[in-house]
Short mmCIF file of C-alpha atoms and ligand atoms in Angstrom, two decimals:
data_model
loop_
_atom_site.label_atom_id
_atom_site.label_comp_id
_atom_site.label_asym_id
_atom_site.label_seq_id
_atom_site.Cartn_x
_atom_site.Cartn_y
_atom_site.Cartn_z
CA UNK A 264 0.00 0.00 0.00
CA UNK A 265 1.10 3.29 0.04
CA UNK A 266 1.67 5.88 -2.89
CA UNK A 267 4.48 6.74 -5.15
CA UNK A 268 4.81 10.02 -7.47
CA UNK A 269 5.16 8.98 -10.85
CA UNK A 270 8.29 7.72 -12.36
CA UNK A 271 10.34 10.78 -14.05
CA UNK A 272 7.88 13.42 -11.63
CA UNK A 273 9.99 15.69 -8.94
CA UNK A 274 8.87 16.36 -5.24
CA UNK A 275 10.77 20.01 -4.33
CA UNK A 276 11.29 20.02 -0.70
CA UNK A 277 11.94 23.09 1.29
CA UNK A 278 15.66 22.73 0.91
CA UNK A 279 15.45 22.59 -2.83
CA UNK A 280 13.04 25.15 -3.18
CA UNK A 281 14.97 27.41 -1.36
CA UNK A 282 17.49 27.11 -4.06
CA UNK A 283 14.93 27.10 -6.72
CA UNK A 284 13.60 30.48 -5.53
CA UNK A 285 17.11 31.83 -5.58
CA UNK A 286 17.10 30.88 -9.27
CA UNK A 287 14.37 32.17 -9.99
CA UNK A 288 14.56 35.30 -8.63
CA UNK A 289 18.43 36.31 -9.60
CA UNK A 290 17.29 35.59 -13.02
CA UNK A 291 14.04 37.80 -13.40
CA UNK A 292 16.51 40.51 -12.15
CA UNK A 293 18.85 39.39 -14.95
CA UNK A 294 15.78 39.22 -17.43
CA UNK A 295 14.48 42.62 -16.65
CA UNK A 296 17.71 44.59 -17.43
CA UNK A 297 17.39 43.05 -21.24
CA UNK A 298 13.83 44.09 -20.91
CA UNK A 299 11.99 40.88 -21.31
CA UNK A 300 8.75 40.51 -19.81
CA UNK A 301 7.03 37.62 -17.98
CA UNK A 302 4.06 35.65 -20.21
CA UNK A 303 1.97 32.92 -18.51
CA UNK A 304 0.51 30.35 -20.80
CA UNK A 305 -1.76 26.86 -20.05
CA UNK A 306 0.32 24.30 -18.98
CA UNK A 307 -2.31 21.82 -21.28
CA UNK A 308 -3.06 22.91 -25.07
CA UNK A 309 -4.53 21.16 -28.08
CA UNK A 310 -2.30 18.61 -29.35
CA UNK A 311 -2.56 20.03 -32.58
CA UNK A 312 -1.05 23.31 -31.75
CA UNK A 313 2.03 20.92 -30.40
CA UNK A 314 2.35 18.83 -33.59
CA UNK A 315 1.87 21.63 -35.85
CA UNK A 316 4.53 24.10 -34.18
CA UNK A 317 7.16 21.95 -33.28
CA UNK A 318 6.67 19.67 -35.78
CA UNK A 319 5.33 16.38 -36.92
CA UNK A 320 9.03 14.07 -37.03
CA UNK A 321 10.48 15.29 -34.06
CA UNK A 322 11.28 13.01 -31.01
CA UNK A 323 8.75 14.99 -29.01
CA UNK A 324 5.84 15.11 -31.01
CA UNK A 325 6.57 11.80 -32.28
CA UNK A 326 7.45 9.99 -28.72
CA UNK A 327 7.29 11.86 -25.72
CA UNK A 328 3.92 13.18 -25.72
CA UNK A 329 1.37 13.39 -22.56
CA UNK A 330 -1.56 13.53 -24.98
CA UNK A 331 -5.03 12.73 -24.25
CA UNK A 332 -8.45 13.23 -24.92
CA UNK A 333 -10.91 14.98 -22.63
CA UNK A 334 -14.11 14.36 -21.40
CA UNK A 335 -14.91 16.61 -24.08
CA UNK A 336 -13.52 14.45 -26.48
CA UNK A 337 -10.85 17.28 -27.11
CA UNK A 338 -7.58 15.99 -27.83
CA UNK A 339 -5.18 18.09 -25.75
CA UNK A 340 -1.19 17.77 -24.33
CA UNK A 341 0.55 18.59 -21.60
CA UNK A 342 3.07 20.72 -23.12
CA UNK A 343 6.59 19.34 -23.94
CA UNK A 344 7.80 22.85 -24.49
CA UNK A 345 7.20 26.64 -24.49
CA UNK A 346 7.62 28.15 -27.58
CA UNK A 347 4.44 26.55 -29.10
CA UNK A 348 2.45 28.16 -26.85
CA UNK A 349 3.85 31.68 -26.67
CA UNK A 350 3.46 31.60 -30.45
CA UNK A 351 -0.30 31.14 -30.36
CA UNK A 352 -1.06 33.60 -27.32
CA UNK A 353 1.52 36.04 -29.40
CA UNK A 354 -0.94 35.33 -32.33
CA UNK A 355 -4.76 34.80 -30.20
CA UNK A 356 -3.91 38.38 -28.30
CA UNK A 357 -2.54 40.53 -31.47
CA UNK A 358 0.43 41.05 -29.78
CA UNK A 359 2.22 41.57 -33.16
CA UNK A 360 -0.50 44.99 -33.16
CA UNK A 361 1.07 48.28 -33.66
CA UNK A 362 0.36 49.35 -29.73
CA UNK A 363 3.11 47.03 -29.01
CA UNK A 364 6.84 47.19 -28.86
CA UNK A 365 9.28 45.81 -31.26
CA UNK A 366 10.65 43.54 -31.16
CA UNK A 367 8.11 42.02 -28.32
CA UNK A 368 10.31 40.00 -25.65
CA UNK A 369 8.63 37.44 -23.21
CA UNK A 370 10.20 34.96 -20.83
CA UNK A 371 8.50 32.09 -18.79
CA UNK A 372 9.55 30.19 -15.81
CA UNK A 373 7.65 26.66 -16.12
CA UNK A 374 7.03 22.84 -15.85
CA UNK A 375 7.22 21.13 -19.33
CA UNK A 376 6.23 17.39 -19.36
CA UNK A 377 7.83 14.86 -22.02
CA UNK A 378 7.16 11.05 -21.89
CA UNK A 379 11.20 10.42 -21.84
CA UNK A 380 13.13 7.46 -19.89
CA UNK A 381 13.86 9.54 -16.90
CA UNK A 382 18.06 9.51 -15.77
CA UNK A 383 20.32 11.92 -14.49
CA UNK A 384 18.98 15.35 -15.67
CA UNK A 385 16.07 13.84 -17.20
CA UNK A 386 12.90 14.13 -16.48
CA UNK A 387 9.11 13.81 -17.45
CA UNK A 388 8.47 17.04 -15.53
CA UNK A 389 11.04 19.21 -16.28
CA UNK A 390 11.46 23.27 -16.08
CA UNK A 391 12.41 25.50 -18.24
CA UNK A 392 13.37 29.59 -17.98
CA UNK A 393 12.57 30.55 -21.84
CA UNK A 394 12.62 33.70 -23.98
CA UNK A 395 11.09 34.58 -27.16
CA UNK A 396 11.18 37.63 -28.77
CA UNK A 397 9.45 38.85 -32.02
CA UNK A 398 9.48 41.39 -34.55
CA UNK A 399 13.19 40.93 -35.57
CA UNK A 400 15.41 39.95 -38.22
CA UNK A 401 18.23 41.46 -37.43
CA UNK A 402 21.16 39.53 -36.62
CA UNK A 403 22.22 41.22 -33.44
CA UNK A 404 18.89 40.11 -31.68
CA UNK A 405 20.51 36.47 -32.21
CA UNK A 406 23.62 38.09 -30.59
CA UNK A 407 21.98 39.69 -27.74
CA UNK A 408 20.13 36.77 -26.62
CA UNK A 409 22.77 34.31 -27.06
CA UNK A 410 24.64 36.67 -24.32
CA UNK A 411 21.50 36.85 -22.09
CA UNK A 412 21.64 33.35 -21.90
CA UNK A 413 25.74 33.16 -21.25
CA UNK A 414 25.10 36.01 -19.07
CA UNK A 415 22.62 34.44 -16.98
CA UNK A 416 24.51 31.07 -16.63
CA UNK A 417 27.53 33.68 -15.71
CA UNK A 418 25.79 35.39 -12.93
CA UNK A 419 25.71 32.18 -11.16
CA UNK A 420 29.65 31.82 -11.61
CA UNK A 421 29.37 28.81 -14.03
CA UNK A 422 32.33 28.14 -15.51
CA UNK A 423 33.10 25.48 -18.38
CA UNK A 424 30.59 26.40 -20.71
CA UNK A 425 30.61 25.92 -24.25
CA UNK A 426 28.93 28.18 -26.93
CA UNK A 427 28.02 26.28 -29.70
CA UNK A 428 26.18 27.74 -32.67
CA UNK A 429 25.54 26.84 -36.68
CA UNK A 430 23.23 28.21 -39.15
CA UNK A 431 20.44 26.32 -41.25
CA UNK A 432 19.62 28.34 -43.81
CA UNK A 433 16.33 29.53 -45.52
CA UNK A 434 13.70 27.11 -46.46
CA UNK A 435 15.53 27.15 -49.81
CA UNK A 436 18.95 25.74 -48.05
CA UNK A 437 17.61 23.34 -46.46
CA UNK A 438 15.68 21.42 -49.29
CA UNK A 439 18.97 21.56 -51.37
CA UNK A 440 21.21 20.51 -48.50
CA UNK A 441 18.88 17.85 -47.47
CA UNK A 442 19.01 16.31 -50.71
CA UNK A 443 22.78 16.55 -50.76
CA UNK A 444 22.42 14.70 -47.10
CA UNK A 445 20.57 11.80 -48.97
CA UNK A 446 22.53 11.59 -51.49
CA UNK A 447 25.68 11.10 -48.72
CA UNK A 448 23.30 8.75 -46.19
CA UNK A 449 22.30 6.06 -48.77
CA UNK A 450 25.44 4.11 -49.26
CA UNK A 451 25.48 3.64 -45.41
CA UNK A 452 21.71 2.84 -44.98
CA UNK A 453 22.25 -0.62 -44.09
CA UNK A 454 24.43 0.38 -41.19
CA UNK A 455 22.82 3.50 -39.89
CA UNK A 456 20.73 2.85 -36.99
CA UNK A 457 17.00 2.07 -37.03
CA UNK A 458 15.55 5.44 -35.41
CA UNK A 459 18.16 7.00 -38.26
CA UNK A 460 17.41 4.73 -41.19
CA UNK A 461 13.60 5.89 -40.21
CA UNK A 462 14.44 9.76 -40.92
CA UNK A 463 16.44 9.08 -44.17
CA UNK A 464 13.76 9.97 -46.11
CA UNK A 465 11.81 11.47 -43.46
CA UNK A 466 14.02 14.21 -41.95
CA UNK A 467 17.70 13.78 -42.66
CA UNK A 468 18.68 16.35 -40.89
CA UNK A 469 17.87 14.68 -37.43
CA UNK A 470 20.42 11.80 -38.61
CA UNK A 471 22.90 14.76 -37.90
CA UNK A 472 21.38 14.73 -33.91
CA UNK A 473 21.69 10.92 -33.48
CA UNK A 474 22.92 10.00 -30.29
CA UNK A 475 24.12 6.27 -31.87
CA UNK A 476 28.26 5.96 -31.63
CA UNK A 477 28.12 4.50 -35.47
CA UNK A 478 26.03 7.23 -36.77
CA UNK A 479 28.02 9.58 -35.24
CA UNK A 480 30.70 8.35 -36.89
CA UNK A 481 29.40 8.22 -40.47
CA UNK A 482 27.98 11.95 -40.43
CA UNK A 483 31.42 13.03 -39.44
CA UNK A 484 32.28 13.38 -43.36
CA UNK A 485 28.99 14.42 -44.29
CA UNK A 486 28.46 17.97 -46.71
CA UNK A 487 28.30 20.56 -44.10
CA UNK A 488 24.83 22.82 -44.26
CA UNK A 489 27.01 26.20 -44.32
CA UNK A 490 28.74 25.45 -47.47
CA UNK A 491 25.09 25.54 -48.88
CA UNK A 492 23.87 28.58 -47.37
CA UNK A 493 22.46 31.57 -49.58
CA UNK A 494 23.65 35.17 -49.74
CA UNK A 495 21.68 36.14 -47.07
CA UNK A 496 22.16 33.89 -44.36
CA UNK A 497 25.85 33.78 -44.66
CA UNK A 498 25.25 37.79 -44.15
CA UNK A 499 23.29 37.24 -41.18
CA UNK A 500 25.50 34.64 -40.44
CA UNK A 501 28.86 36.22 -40.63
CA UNK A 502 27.82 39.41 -39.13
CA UNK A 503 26.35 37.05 -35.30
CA UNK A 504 29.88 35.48 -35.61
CA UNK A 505 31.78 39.03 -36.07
CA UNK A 506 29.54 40.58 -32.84
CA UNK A 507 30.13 37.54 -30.67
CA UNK A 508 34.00 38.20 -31.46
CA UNK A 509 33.55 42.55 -30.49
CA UNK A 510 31.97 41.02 -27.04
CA UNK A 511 34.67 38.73 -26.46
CA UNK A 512 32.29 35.89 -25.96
CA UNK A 513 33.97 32.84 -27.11
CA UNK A 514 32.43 30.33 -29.58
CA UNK A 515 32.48 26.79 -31.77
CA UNK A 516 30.63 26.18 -34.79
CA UNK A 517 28.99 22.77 -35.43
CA UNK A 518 27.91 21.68 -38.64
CA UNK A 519 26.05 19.14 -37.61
CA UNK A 520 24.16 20.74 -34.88
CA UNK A 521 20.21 20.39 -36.26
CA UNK A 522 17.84 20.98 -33.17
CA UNK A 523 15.48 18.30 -31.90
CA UNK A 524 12.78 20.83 -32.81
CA UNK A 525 11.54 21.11 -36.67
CA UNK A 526 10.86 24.99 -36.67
CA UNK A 527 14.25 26.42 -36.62
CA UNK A 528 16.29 28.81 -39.59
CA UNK A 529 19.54 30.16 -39.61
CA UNK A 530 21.45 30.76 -36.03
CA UNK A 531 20.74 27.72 -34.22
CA UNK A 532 22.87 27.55 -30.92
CA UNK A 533 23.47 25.35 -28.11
CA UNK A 534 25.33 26.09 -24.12
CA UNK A 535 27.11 22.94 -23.04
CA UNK A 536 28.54 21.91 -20.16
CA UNK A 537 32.22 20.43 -19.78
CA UNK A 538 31.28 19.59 -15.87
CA UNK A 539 32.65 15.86 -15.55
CA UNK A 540 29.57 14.99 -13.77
CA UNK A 541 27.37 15.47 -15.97
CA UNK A 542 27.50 12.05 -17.98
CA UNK A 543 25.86 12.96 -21.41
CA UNK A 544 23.07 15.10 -20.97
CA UNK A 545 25.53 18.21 -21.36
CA UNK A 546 23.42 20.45 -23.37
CA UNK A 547 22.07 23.15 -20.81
CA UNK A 548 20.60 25.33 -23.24
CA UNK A 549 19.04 25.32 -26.43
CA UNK A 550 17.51 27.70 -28.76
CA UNK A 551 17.64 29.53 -32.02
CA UNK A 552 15.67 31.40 -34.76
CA UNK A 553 12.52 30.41 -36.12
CA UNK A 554 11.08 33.15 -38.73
CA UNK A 555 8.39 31.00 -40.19
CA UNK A 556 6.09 29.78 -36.83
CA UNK A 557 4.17 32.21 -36.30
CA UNK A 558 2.80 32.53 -40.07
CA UNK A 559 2.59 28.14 -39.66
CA UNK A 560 0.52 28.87 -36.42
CA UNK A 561 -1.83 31.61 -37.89
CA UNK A 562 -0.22 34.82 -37.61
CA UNK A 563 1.25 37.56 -39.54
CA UNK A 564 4.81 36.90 -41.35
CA UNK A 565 6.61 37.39 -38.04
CA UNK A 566 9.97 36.51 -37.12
CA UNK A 567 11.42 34.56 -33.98
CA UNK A 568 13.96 34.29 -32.10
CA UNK A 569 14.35 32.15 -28.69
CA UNK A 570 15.87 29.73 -26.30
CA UNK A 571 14.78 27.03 -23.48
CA UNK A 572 17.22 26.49 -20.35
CA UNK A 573 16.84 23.29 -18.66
CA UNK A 574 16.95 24.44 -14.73
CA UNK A 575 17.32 20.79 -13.18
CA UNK A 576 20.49 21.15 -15.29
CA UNK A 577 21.17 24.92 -14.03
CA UNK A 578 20.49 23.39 -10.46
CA UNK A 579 22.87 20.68 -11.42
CA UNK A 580 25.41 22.61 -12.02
CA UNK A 581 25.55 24.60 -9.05
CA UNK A 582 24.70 21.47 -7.10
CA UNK A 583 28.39 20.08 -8.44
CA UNK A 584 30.03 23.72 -8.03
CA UNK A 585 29.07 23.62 -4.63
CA UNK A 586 27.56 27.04 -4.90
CA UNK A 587 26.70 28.58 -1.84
CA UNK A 588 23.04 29.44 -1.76
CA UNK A 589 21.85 32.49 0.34
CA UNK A 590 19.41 31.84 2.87
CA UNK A 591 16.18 33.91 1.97
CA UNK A 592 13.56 33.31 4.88
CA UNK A 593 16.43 34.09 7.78
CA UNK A 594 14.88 33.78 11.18
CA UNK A 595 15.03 37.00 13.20
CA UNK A 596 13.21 35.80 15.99
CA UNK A 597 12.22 32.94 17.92
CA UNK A 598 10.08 33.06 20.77
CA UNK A 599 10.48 30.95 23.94
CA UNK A 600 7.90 30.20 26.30
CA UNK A 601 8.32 28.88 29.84
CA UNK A 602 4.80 28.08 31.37
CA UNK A 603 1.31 27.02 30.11
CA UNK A 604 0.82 30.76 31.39
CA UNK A 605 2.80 32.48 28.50
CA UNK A 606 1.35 30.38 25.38
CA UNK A 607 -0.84 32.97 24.53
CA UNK A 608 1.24 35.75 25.25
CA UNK A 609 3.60 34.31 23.19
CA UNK A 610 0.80 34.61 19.95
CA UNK A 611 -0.17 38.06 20.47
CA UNK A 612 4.34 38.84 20.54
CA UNK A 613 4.89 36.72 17.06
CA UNK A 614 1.90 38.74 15.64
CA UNK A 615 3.42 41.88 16.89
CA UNK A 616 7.32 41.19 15.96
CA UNK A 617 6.01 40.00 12.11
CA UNK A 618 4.13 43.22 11.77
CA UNK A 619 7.05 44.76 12.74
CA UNK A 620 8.75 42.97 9.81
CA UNK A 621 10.50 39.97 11.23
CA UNK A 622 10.79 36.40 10.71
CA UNK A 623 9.37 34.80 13.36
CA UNK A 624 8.86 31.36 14.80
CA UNK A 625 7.78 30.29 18.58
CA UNK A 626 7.28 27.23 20.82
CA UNK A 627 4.15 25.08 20.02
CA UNK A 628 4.81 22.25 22.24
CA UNK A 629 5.68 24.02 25.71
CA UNK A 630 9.18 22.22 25.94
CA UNK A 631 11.72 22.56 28.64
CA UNK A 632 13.89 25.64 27.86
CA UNK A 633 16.79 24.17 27.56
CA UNK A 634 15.17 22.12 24.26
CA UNK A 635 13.82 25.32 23.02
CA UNK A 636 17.20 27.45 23.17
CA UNK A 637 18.27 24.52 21.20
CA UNK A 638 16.00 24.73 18.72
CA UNK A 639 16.50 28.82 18.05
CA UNK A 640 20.59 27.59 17.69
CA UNK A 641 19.56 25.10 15.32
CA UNK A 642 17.02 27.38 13.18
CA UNK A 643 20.01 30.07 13.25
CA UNK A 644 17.71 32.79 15.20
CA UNK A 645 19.26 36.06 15.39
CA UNK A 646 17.27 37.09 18.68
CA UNK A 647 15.48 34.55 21.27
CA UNK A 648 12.78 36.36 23.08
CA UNK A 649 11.78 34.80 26.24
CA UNK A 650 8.66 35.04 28.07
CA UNK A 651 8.45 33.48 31.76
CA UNK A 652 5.91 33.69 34.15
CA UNK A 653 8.25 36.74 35.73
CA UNK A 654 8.25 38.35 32.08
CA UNK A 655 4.45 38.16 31.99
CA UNK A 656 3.81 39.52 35.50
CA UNK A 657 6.25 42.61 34.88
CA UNK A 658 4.96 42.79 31.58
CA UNK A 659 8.30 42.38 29.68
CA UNK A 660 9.98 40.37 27.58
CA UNK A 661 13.86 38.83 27.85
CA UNK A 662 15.19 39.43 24.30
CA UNK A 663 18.85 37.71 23.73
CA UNK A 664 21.68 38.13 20.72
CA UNK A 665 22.44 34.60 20.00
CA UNK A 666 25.66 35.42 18.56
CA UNK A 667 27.25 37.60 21.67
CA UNK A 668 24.79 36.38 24.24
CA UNK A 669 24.25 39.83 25.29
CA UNK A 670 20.69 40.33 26.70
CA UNK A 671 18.28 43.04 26.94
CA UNK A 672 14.63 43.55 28.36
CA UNK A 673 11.84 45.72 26.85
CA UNK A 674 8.47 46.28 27.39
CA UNK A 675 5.46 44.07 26.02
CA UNK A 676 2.92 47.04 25.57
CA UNK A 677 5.99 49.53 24.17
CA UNK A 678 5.84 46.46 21.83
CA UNK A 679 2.68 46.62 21.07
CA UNK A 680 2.05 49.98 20.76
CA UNK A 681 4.53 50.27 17.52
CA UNK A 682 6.73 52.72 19.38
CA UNK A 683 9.60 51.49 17.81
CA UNK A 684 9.80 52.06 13.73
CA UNK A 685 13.20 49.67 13.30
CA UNK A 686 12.92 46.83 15.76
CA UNK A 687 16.15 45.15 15.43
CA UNK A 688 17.39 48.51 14.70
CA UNK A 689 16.24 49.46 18.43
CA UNK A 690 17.35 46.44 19.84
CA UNK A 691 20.69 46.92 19.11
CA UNK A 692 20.94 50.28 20.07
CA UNK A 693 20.02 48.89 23.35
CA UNK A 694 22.41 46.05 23.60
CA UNK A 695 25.25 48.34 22.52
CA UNK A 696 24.70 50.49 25.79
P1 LIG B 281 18.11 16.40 -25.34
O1 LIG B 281 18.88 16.24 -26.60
O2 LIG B 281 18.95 16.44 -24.10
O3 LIG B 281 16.93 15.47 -25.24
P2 LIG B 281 16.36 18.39 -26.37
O4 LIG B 281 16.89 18.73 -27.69
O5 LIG B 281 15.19 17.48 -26.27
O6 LIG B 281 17.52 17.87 -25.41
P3 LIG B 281 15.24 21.00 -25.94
O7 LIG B 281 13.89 20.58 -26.36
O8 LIG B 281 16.02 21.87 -26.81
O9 LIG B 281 16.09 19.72 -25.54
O10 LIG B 281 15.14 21.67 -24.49
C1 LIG B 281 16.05 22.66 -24.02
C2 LIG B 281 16.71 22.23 -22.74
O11 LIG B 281 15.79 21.72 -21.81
C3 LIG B 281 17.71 21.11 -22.90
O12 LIG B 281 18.93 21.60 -23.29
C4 LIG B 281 17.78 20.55 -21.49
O13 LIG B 281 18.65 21.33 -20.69
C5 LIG B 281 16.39 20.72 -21.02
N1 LIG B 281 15.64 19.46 -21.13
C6 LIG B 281 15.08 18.90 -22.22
N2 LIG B 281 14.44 17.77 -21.92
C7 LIG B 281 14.60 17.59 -20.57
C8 LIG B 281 14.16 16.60 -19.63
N3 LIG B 281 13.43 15.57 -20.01
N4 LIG B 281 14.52 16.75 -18.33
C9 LIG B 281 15.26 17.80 -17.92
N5 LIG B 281 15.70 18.77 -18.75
C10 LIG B 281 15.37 18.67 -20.07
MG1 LIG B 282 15.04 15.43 -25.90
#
């Protein structure tokens, strides 16, 4: 008997979410100097929307869906990703209207759910922190959010990261190149794997992302996309390379990099780790352009440009680093109570102290002292306030510095009153005398 969460599903406990919220919050300051704003889609959308936007071949849409039908006979998904469903609110609100700002930059924080064999940075509920921004062709938008996202896994000190970017082409490219691909893939067909011999015909290009050591090895001499590019995107390609250079930000091009997702054009890029823990799930972030989605989901000619960061693997990473997390719910005050007496004395103090602006917690169980001056050194409380049955009948309260084990005494109703505008302020004004 007994329950279980379900394989590949994460419980946070309080001492993960702590460093969750640290995340999350040091990175919506980081996304609010480029300007992005926060967008909050459904977690569940029509399956269509899914299949449509990020494509009919690709692992996800093709294996790792949570899809069902409703009791509406709807046929909806949990979503494996974010970008699908930015496009359509982009599209369902008019947010490409003139009353908006170009290019138009959103960011989510959010579970995505894939159907995947769950390891070591794997999951089937998984977060990502994603941006999207529309309304802009021009290379440097590519640059700038490249950096956001080496900026962001830089303001958490990560070190050993890899920037690894390639270019697909137009539309145009990519039916020439994959043709060229074919024409390289069919002598080996017999030895290619069978997920790869699938996508031959299907969608070449993802023989390019196998995972499989022999394919690997035979797309190592395959015709390279970028000596097929047009004009224009070895413009647009040439002039992200040259800005990366100006910042100083440090790159590799690969080739064969393709994308798991079908919806991508030109820059395509990819932040990997070189941590030796990480086994082979290295890629930490993923993202790239996509000029021709929001047209294929119903919108005006509008284009794209974005990027998904797996946070298990940001969590990961710091985990390994050994990154220091601050503490963000410090606890100012803890309240001892000696004597049924003082319980509710004790409730009316905590209310007072966390109007006051403190972070307070208090005896429940009316423990010896001794066990309760233990427990304020073991929650870290800056101040233990004590209130005996001496306290009460005086009508003070004992209020002690852990840290010097100075004490002081002050007043309950001065307390009450709100006489004092800086509490701990006050306090140690008074313990300095
Ligand atoms: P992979 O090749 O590792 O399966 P992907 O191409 O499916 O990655 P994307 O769809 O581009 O990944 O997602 C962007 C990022 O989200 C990945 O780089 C990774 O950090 C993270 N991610 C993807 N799938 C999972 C998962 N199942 N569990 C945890 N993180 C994931
Ligand atoms: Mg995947």
């Amino acid at each position: 008997m007994g329950y279980q969460k379900l394989k590949g599903t994460p419980d946070f406990l309080p001492e993960d979410t702590n460093k969750w919220q640290f995340v999350e919050s040091k990175s919506r300051e980081l996304l609010s100097r480029y300007q992005f704003k926060e967008i909050r889609t459904p977690i569940f959308e029509q399956f269509e929307l899914f299949a449509r936007g990020v494509g009919e071949t690709s692992d996800i849409v093709s294996k790792e869906m949570y899809d069902f039908y409703d009791k509406g006979e709807r046929h909806v998904a949990l979503r494996p990703e974010g970008t699908a469903g930015v496009v359509r609110s982009y599209v369902e609100n008019k947010l490409y209207g003139p009353e908006h700002q170009k290019p138009t930059k959103f960011y989510y924080i959010a579970p995505m759910f894939r159907y995947e064999r769950p390891q070591k940075g794997r999951m089937r509920q998984f977060h990502q922190l994603g941006v999207e921004v529309f309304g802009s062709q021009n290379p440097e938008t590519d640059v700038e959010t490249m950096v956001l996202a080496m900026d962001l896994f830089k303001s958490f000190k990560i070190k050993n990261l890899k920037l690894v970017i390639n270019s697909l082409g137009d539309v145009e490219t990519r039916k020439v190149y994959r043709q060229a691909l074919i024409d390289y893939l069919e002598p080996f067909k017999e030895e290619l794997s069978k997920d790869s011999k699938e996508r031959l015909y299907k969608n070449p290009l993802r023989v390019l992302d196998s995972k499989d050591k022999n394919d690997k090895k035979i797309v190592q001499s395959a015709p390279s996309i970028l000596d097929y590019l047009n004009d224009q995107s070895s413009k647009h390609f040439e002039t992200v390379k040259a800005s990366l250079e100006a910042l100083d930000i440090e790159y590799v091009i690969d080739s064969n990099m393709v994308r798991g997702l079908d919806y991508y054009n030109d820059t395509i890029f990819e932040i990997m780790t070189e941590d030796p823990n990480f086994g082979s799930n290295t890629t930490v972030c993923a993202g790239g352009r996509y000029d021709n989605l929001v047209e294929e989901v119903g919108g005006p000619e509008t284009a794209g440009f974005g990027f998904g960061i797996g946070l298990e693997r940001l969590v990961m990473l710091l985990e390994n680093a050994q990154f220091e997390f601050p503490v963000i719910d410090a606890l100012d005050a803890f309240i001892v109570t000696i004597g049924e007496s003082t319980n509710k004395e004790a409730t009316k103090l905590a209310h007072a102290l966390r109007k006051n602006g403190m972070n307070v917690e208090r005896e429940f169980l009316n423990r010896k002292p001794a066990k309760q001056f233990k427990t304020a050194d073991k929650l870290n409380a800056q101040y233990v306030f004590t209130l005996g049955e001496n306290e009460l009948a005086e009508g003070t309260v004992n209020i002690k510095k852990l840290s010097t084990g100075e004490q002081i005494k002050l007043a309950l109703n001065d307390l009450y009153n709100e006489d004092y505008k800086d509490l701990t302020a006050e306090i140690e004004s008074r313990l300095k005398k």
